């Protein structure tokens, strides 16, 4: 699905819905689910595929062909599809483009949305940003069981978290080795910092058991963020 094929897809969707032709509707919904998956694992796979394509020759041009999530949301609403599992990945995708509200770009990004969905987006982004910030400043308290009893690298983990995790997750990354001034994709940044923590544990003298535990905790926080998205964007019963 690209911006070049989307007008035909949208037209087919509308006509099929109007005349209750089910198979084309099912096929088109499958395209939406493939483009914006509702599971975190599938989301990560799609991200990896997209990022790999970006660095290939012509990758920038392909990026320009990505369908804008606001247009997809508006089409689903128009055709009467309000399933949260369809919508919340689209709202998250849209939030990655509109993390800071205000400025001339905002109207372009959300123009297709109904007022109620614009409000959902604003509320969801604020809740996601607040939860992300709270998780960032919460240093993990981890203890692992060893043959000699419970063990914790609490001082080492605190040092690593303060020096590595907090600066990264409050500054953000562009996903290509650079940094940016505002966080707009927390799920992707938590995934990136997980890989960085694995590399840095040895330098901060964090033992293998605590390393495994802190990486699992980071993944648990990612999954909590993901499963909270339908609630934050107020999509239950929308």
C-alpha positions as YAML, in Angstrom:
chain: A
units: angstrom
residues:
- id: 1
  name: UNK
  ca: [0.00, 0.00, 0.00]
- id: 2
  name: UNK
  ca: [1.46, 3.37, -1.07]
- id: 3
  name: UNK
  ca: [0.18, 6.89, -1.66]
- id: 4
  name: UNK
  ca: [0.01, 5.94, -5.34]
- id: 5
  name: UNK
  ca: [-2.27, 2.94, -4.77]
- id: 6
  name: UNK
  ca: [-4.22, 4.32, -1.82]
- id: 7
  name: UNK
  ca: [-6.81, 6.32, -3.86]
- id: 8
  name: UNK
  ca: [-7.85, 3.17, -5.76]
- id: 9
  name: UNK
  ca: [-7.88, 1.12, -2.55]
- id: 10
  name: UNK
  ca: [-10.00, 3.77, -0.83]
- id: 11
  name: UNK
  ca: [-12.45, 3.92, -3.75]
- id: 12
  name: UNK
  ca: [-12.77, 0.14, -3.87]
- id: 13
  name: UNK
  ca: [-13.27, 0.03, -0.10]
- id: 14
  name: UNK
  ca: [-16.05, 2.60, -0.18]
- id: 15
  name: UNK
  ca: [-17.92, 0.93, -3.04]
- id: 16
  name: UNK
  ca: [-17.53, -2.55, -1.55]
- id: 17
  name: UNK
  ca: [-18.79, -1.34, 1.79]
- id: 18
  name: UNK
  ca: [-21.72, 0.50, 0.23]
- id: 19
  name: UNK
  ca: [-22.88, -2.56, -1.74]
- id: 20
  name: UNK
  ca: [-21.89, -5.02, 1.00]
- id: 21
  name: UNK
  ca: [-19.34, -6.91, -1.08]
- id: 22
  name: UNK
  ca: [-17.45, -8.61, 1.72]
- id: 23
  name: UNK
  ca: [-14.36, -10.14, 0.13]
- id: 24
  name: UNK
  ca: [-12.80, -6.89, -1.14]
- id: 25
  name: UNK
  ca: [-13.39, -5.35, 2.29]
- id: 26
  name: UNK
  ca: [-11.67, -8.29, 3.99]
- id: 27
  name: UNK
  ca: [-8.73, -8.07, 1.59]
- id: 28
  name: UNK
  ca: [-8.31, -4.35, 2.16]
- id: 29
  name: UNK
  ca: [-8.53, -4.73, 5.93]
- id: 30
  name: UNK
  ca: [-5.76, -7.32, 5.66]
- id: 31
  name: UNK
  ca: [-3.62, -4.71, 3.92]
- id: 32
  name: UNK
  ca: [-4.23, -2.30, 6.79]
- id: 33
  name: UNK
  ca: [-3.33, -4.94, 9.38]
- id: 34
  name: UNK
  ca: [-0.13, -5.81, 7.53]
- id: 35
  name: UNK
  ca: [0.88, -2.15, 7.23]
- id: 36
  name: UNK
  ca: [-0.01, -1.26, 10.84]
- id: 37
  name: UNK
  ca: [0.15, -4.48, 12.93]
- id: 38
  name: UNK
  ca: [-1.66, -4.77, 16.24]
- id: 39
  name: UNK
  ca: [1.00, -6.92, 17.99]
- id: 40
  name: UNK
  ca: [4.28, -5.50, 19.22]
- id: 41
  name: UNK
  ca: [6.34, -8.32, 17.72]
- id: 42
  name: UNK
  ca: [4.81, -7.75, 14.27]
- id: 43
  name: UNK
  ca: [5.26, -4.00, 14.72]
- id: 44
  name: UNK
  ca: [8.98, -4.55, 15.38]
- id: 45
  name: UNK
  ca: [9.31, -6.75, 12.30]
- id: 46
  name: UNK
  ca: [7.63, -4.10, 10.15]
- id: 47
  name: UNK
  ca: [9.92, -1.42, 11.63]
- id: 48
  name: UNK
  ca: [13.02, -3.46, 10.86]
- id: 49
  name: UNK
  ca: [11.86, -4.00, 7.29]
- id: 50
  name: UNK
  ca: [11.08, -0.30, 6.83]
- id: 51
  name: UNK
  ca: [14.40, 0.85, 8.31]
- id: 52
  name: UNK
  ca: [16.34, -1.59, 6.13]
- id: 53
  name: UNK
  ca: [14.60, -0.20, 3.05]
- id: 54
  name: UNK
  ca: [15.42, 3.38, 4.10]
- id: 55
  name: UNK
  ca: [19.16, 2.85, 3.79]
- id: 56
  name: UNK
  ca: [18.94, 1.22, 0.37]
- id: 57
  name: UNK
  ca: [19.34, 3.25, -2.84]
- id: 58
  name: UNK
  ca: [16.10, 5.13, -3.41]
- id: 59
  name: UNK
  ca: [15.04, 4.60, 0.18]
- id: 60
  name: UNK
  ca: [14.12, 8.24, 0.72]
- id: 61
  name: UNK
  ca: [11.80, 8.16, -2.28]
- id: 62
  name: UNK
  ca: [10.10, 5.02, -0.95]
- id: 63
  name: UNK
  ca: [9.60, 6.72, 2.40]
- id: 64
  name: UNK
  ca: [7.70, 9.50, 0.64]
- id: 65
  name: UNK
  ca: [5.25, 6.89, -0.68]
- id: 66
  name: UNK
  ca: [4.11, 5.77, 2.78]
- id: 67
  name: UNK
  ca: [0.38, 6.29, 3.32]
- id: 68
  name: UNK
  ca: [-0.31, 8.92, 5.95]
- id: 69
  name: UNK
  ca: [-1.97, 7.30, 8.99]
- id: 70
  name: UNK
  ca: [-4.49, 10.13, 9.34]
- id: 71
  name: UNK
  ca: [-5.83, 9.33, 5.88]
- id: 72
  name: UNK
  ca: [-6.11, 5.66, 6.80]
- id: 73
  name: UNK
  ca: [-7.94, 6.48, 10.05]
- id: 74
  name: UNK
  ca: [-10.38, 8.74, 8.21]
- id: 75
  name: UNK
  ca: [-11.10, 6.04, 5.61]
- id: 76
  name: UNK
  ca: [-11.76, 3.38, 8.25]
- id: 77
  name: UNK
  ca: [-14.10, 5.74, 10.12]
- id: 78
  name: UNK
  ca: [-15.93, 6.65, 6.91]
- id: 79
  name: UNK
  ca: [-16.53, 2.98, 6.14]
- id: 80
  name: UNK
  ca: [-17.73, 2.22, 9.66]
- id: 81
  name: UNK
  ca: [-14.74, 0.28, 10.99]
- id: 82
  name: UNK
  ca: [-14.06, 1.19, 14.62]
- id: 83
  name: UNK
  ca: [-12.15, -1.88, 15.84]
- id: 84
  name: UNK
  ca: [-9.54, -0.66, 18.38]
- id: 85
  name: UNK
  ca: [-7.10, -3.32, 17.11]
- id: 86
  name: UNK
  ca: [-7.24, -1.69, 13.68]
- id: 87
  name: UNK
  ca: [-7.11, 1.88, 14.92]
- id: 88
  name: UNK
  ca: [-4.60, 2.04, 17.77]
- id: 89
  name: UNK
  ca: [-1.52, 1.19, 15.65]
- id: 90
  name: UNK
  ca: [-2.58, 3.95, 13.28]
- id: 91
  name: UNK
  ca: [-2.95, 6.46, 16.11]
- id: 92
  name: UNK
  ca: [0.50, 5.51, 17.40]
- id: 93
  name: UNK
  ca: [1.96, 5.88, 13.90]
- id: 94
  name: UNK
  ca: [0.31, 9.29, 13.64]
- id: 95
  name: UNK
  ca: [1.62, 10.30, 17.07]
- id: 96
  name: UNK
  ca: [5.18, 9.69, 15.83]
- id: 97
  name: UNK
  ca: [4.62, 12.50, 13.33]
- id: 98
  name: UNK
  ca: [2.88, 14.90, 15.74]
- id: 99
  name: UNK
  ca: [4.60, 14.41, 19.10]
- id: 100
  name: UNK
  ca: [4.82, 18.15, 19.75]
- id: 101
  name: UNK
  ca: [1.57, 19.95, 19.10]
- id: 102
  name: UNK
  ca: [1.60, 23.43, 17.66]
- id: 103
  name: UNK
  ca: [3.33, 24.89, 14.63]
- id: 104
  name: UNK
  ca: [2.43, 24.96, 10.98]
- id: 105
  name: UNK
  ca: [2.94, 21.24, 10.34]
- id: 106
  name: UNK
  ca: [0.22, 20.06, 12.72]
- id: 107
  name: UNK
  ca: [-2.75, 20.97, 10.53]
- id: 108
  name: UNK
  ca: [-1.24, 19.10, 7.59]
- id: 109
  name: UNK
  ca: [-0.70, 15.98, 9.68]
- id: 110
  name: UNK
  ca: [-4.19, 15.72, 11.18]
- id: 111
  name: UNK
  ca: [-6.37, 17.44, 8.56]
- id: 112
  name: UNK
  ca: [-8.28, 14.25, 7.58]
- id: 113
  name: UNK
  ca: [-9.27, 13.50, 11.18]
- id: 114
  name: UNK
  ca: [-12.68, 14.13, 12.68]
- id: 115
  name: UNK
  ca: [-12.62, 16.49, 15.69]
- id: 116
  name: UNK
  ca: [-13.23, 13.60, 18.11]
- id: 117
  name: UNK
  ca: [-10.22, 11.73, 16.73]
- id: 118
  name: UNK
  ca: [-8.08, 14.84, 16.90]
- id: 119
  name: UNK
  ca: [-8.95, 15.07, 20.59]
- id: 120
  name: UNK
  ca: [-8.15, 11.37, 21.05]
- id: 121
  name: UNK
  ca: [-4.75, 11.91, 19.48]
- id: 122
  name: UNK
  ca: [-3.91, 14.86, 21.73]
- id: 123
  name: UNK
  ca: [-5.03, 13.05, 24.89]
- id: 124
  name: UNK
  ca: [-3.24, 9.85, 23.91]
- id: 125
  name: UNK
  ca: [0.05, 11.57, 23.17]
- id: 126
  name: UNK
  ca: [-0.02, 13.38, 26.51]
- id: 127
  name: UNK
  ca: [-0.74, 10.18, 28.45]
- id: 128
  name: UNK
  ca: [1.94, 8.28, 26.55]
- id: 129
  name: UNK
  ca: [4.49, 11.05, 27.08]
- id: 130
  name: UNK
  ca: [3.73, 11.25, 30.82]
- id: 131
  name: UNK
  ca: [4.00, 7.49, 31.31]
- id: 132
  name: UNK
  ca: [7.20, 7.32, 29.29]
- id: 133
  name: UNK
  ca: [8.77, 10.09, 31.39]
- id: 134
  name: UNK
  ca: [7.76, 8.38, 34.63]
- id: 135
  name: UNK
  ca: [9.28, 5.08, 33.51]
- id: 136
  name: UNK
  ca: [12.52, 6.75, 32.43]
- id: 137
  name: UNK
  ca: [13.21, 8.23, 35.86]
- id: 138
  name: UNK
  ca: [12.28, 5.03, 37.70]
- id: 139
  name: UNK
  ca: [15.56, 3.20, 38.27]
- id: 140
  name: UNK
  ca: [14.91, -0.56, 38.23]
- id: 141
  name: UNK
  ca: [15.20, -2.44, 41.50]
- id: 142
  name: UNK
  ca: [16.46, -5.87, 40.51]
- id: 143
  name: UNK
  ca: [17.58, -8.86, 42.53]
- id: 144
  name: UNK
  ca: [18.51, -12.26, 41.12]
- id: 145
  name: UNK
  ca: [18.80, -15.60, 42.85]
- id: 146
  name: UNK
  ca: [22.27, -17.16, 42.92]
- id: 147
  name: UNK
  ca: [23.76, -20.24, 44.57]
- id: 148
  name: UNK
  ca: [24.81, -17.98, 47.43]
- id: 149
  name: UNK
  ca: [21.39, -16.37, 47.78]
- id: 150
  name: UNK
  ca: [19.78, -13.19, 46.45]
- id: 151
  name: UNK
  ca: [22.12, -10.78, 44.66]
- id: 152
  name: UNK
  ca: [21.65, -7.29, 43.26]
- id: 153
  name: UNK
  ca: [23.95, -5.00, 41.29]
- id: 154
  name: UNK
  ca: [21.87, -2.07, 42.56]
- id: 155
  name: UNK
  ca: [24.66, 0.53, 42.66]
- id: 156
  name: UNK
  ca: [26.02, -0.52, 39.27]
- id: 157
  name: UNK
  ca: [22.58, -0.56, 37.66]
- id: 158
  name: UNK
  ca: [21.78, 2.84, 39.13]
- id: 159
  name: UNK
  ca: [24.99, 4.26, 37.67]
- id: 160
  name: UNK
  ca: [24.28, 2.71, 34.25]
- id: 161
  name: UNK
  ca: [20.67, 3.90, 34.27]
- id: 162
  name: UNK
  ca: [21.64, 7.47, 35.20]
- id: 163
  name: UNK
  ca: [24.55, 7.74, 32.77]
- id: 164
  name: UNK
  ca: [23.19, 5.84, 29.77]
- id: 165
  name: UNK
  ca: [19.45, 5.19, 29.88]
- id: 166
  name: UNK
  ca: [18.08, 8.49, 31.18]
- id: 167
  name: UNK
  ca: [20.04, 10.74, 28.77]
- id: 168
  name: UNK
  ca: [19.11, 8.58, 25.78]
- id: 169
  name: UNK
  ca: [15.43, 8.25, 26.62]
- id: 170
  name: UNK
  ca: [15.01, 11.94, 27.40]
- id: 171
  name: UNK
  ca: [16.91, 13.09, 24.33]
- id: 172
  name: UNK
  ca: [15.76, 10.46, 21.86]
- id: 173
  name: UNK
  ca: [17.35, 9.05, 18.76]
- id: 174
  name: UNK
  ca: [16.72, 9.37, 15.06]
- id: 175
  name: UNK
  ca: [17.24, 5.62, 14.73]
- id: 176
  name: UNK
  ca: [20.33, 6.15, 12.60]
- id: 177
  name: UNK
  ca: [22.96, 6.98, 15.19]
- id: 178
  name: UNK
  ca: [21.99, 10.62, 15.59]
- id: 179
  name: UNK
  ca: [19.95, 12.35, 18.25]
- id: 180
  name: UNK
  ca: [16.98, 14.66, 18.27]
- id: 181
  name: UNK
  ca: [15.63, 17.15, 20.77]
- id: 182
  name: UNK
  ca: [12.27, 15.57, 21.49]
- id: 183
  name: UNK
  ca: [10.97, 12.07, 22.11]
- id: 184
  name: UNK
  ca: [8.30, 11.07, 19.64]
- id: 185
  name: UNK
  ca: [8.61, 7.29, 19.35]
- id: 186
  name: UNK
  ca: [9.02, 5.85, 22.85]
- id: 187
  name: UNK
  ca: [8.46, 2.23, 21.83]
- id: 188
  name: UNK
  ca: [11.31, 2.39, 19.36]
- id: 189
  name: UNK
  ca: [13.58, 4.21, 21.81]
- id: 190
  name: UNK
  ca: [13.01, 1.66, 24.58]
- id: 191
  name: UNK
  ca: [13.94, -1.04, 22.08]
- id: 192
  name: UNK
  ca: [17.13, 0.78, 21.11]
- id: 193
  name: UNK
  ca: [18.18, 1.40, 24.70]
- id: 194
  name: UNK
  ca: [17.73, -2.31, 25.46]
- id: 195
  name: UNK
  ca: [20.47, -3.10, 22.94]
- id: 196
  name: UNK
  ca: [22.66, -0.32, 24.35]
- id: 197
  name: UNK
  ca: [22.26, -1.62, 27.91]
- id: 198
  name: UNK
  ca: [23.54, -5.04, 26.85]
- id: 199
  name: UNK
  ca: [26.68, -3.40, 25.45]
- id: 200
  name: UNK
  ca: [27.24, -1.15, 28.49]
- id: 201
  name: UNK
  ca: [26.64, -3.69, 31.30]
- id: 202
  name: UNK
  ca: [30.21, -4.97, 31.28]
- id: 203
  name: UNK
  ca: [31.64, -1.44, 31.53]
- id: 204
  name: UNK
  ca: [29.45, -0.73, 34.57]
- id: 205
  name: UNK
  ca: [30.25, -4.13, 36.13]
- id: 206
  name: UNK
  ca: [26.69, -5.39, 36.03]
- id: 207
  name: UNK
  ca: [26.63, -9.17, 36.39]
- id: 208
  name: UNK
  ca: [25.13, -11.47, 33.77]
- id: 209
  name: UNK
  ca: [22.07, -12.30, 35.85]
- id: 210
  name: UNK
  ca: [21.20, -8.65, 36.49]
- id: 211
  name: UNK
  ca: [21.84, -7.84, 32.84]
- id: 212
  name: UNK
  ca: [19.28, -10.44, 31.77]
- id: 213
  name: UNK
  ca: [16.82, -9.12, 34.37]
- id: 214
  name: UNK
  ca: [17.13, -5.46, 33.40]
- id: 215
  name: UNK
  ca: [16.74, -6.24, 29.69]
- id: 216
  name: UNK
  ca: [13.59, -8.22, 30.48]
- id: 217
  name: UNK
  ca: [12.29, -5.32, 32.58]
- id: 218
  name: UNK
  ca: [12.84, -2.93, 29.67]
- id: 219
  name: UNK
  ca: [10.91, -5.26, 27.37]
- id: 220
  name: UNK
  ca: [8.12, -5.50, 29.95]
- id: 221
  name: UNK
  ca: [7.90, -1.71, 30.01]
- id: 222
  name: UNK
  ca: [7.69, -1.64, 26.21]
- id: 223
  name: UNK
  ca: [4.87, -4.16, 26.23]
- id: 224
  name: UNK
  ca: [3.03, -2.21, 28.90]
- id: 225
  name: UNK
  ca: [3.25, 0.92, 26.75]
- id: 226
  name: UNK
  ca: [1.99, -0.98, 23.71]
- id: 227
  name: UNK
  ca: [-0.96, -2.62, 25.45]
- id: 228
  name: UNK
  ca: [-1.96, 0.75, 26.96]
- id: 229
  name: UNK
  ca: [-2.30, 2.48, 23.58]
- id: 230
  name: UNK
  ca: [-5.99, 1.62, 22.94]
- id: 231
  name: UNK
  ca: [-6.90, 3.03, 26.36]
- id: 232
  name: UNK
  ca: [-4.77, 6.15, 26.03]
- id: 233
  name: UNK
  ca: [-6.26, 6.95, 22.63]
- id: 234
  name: UNK
  ca: [-9.75, 6.31, 24.04]
- id: 235
  name: UNK
  ca: [-10.59, 3.74, 21.39]
- id: 236
  name: UNK
  ca: [-12.58, 1.26, 23.47]
- id: 237
  name: UNK
  ca: [-16.12, 1.64, 22.19]
- id: 238
  name: UNK
  ca: [-15.08, 4.50, 19.90]
...
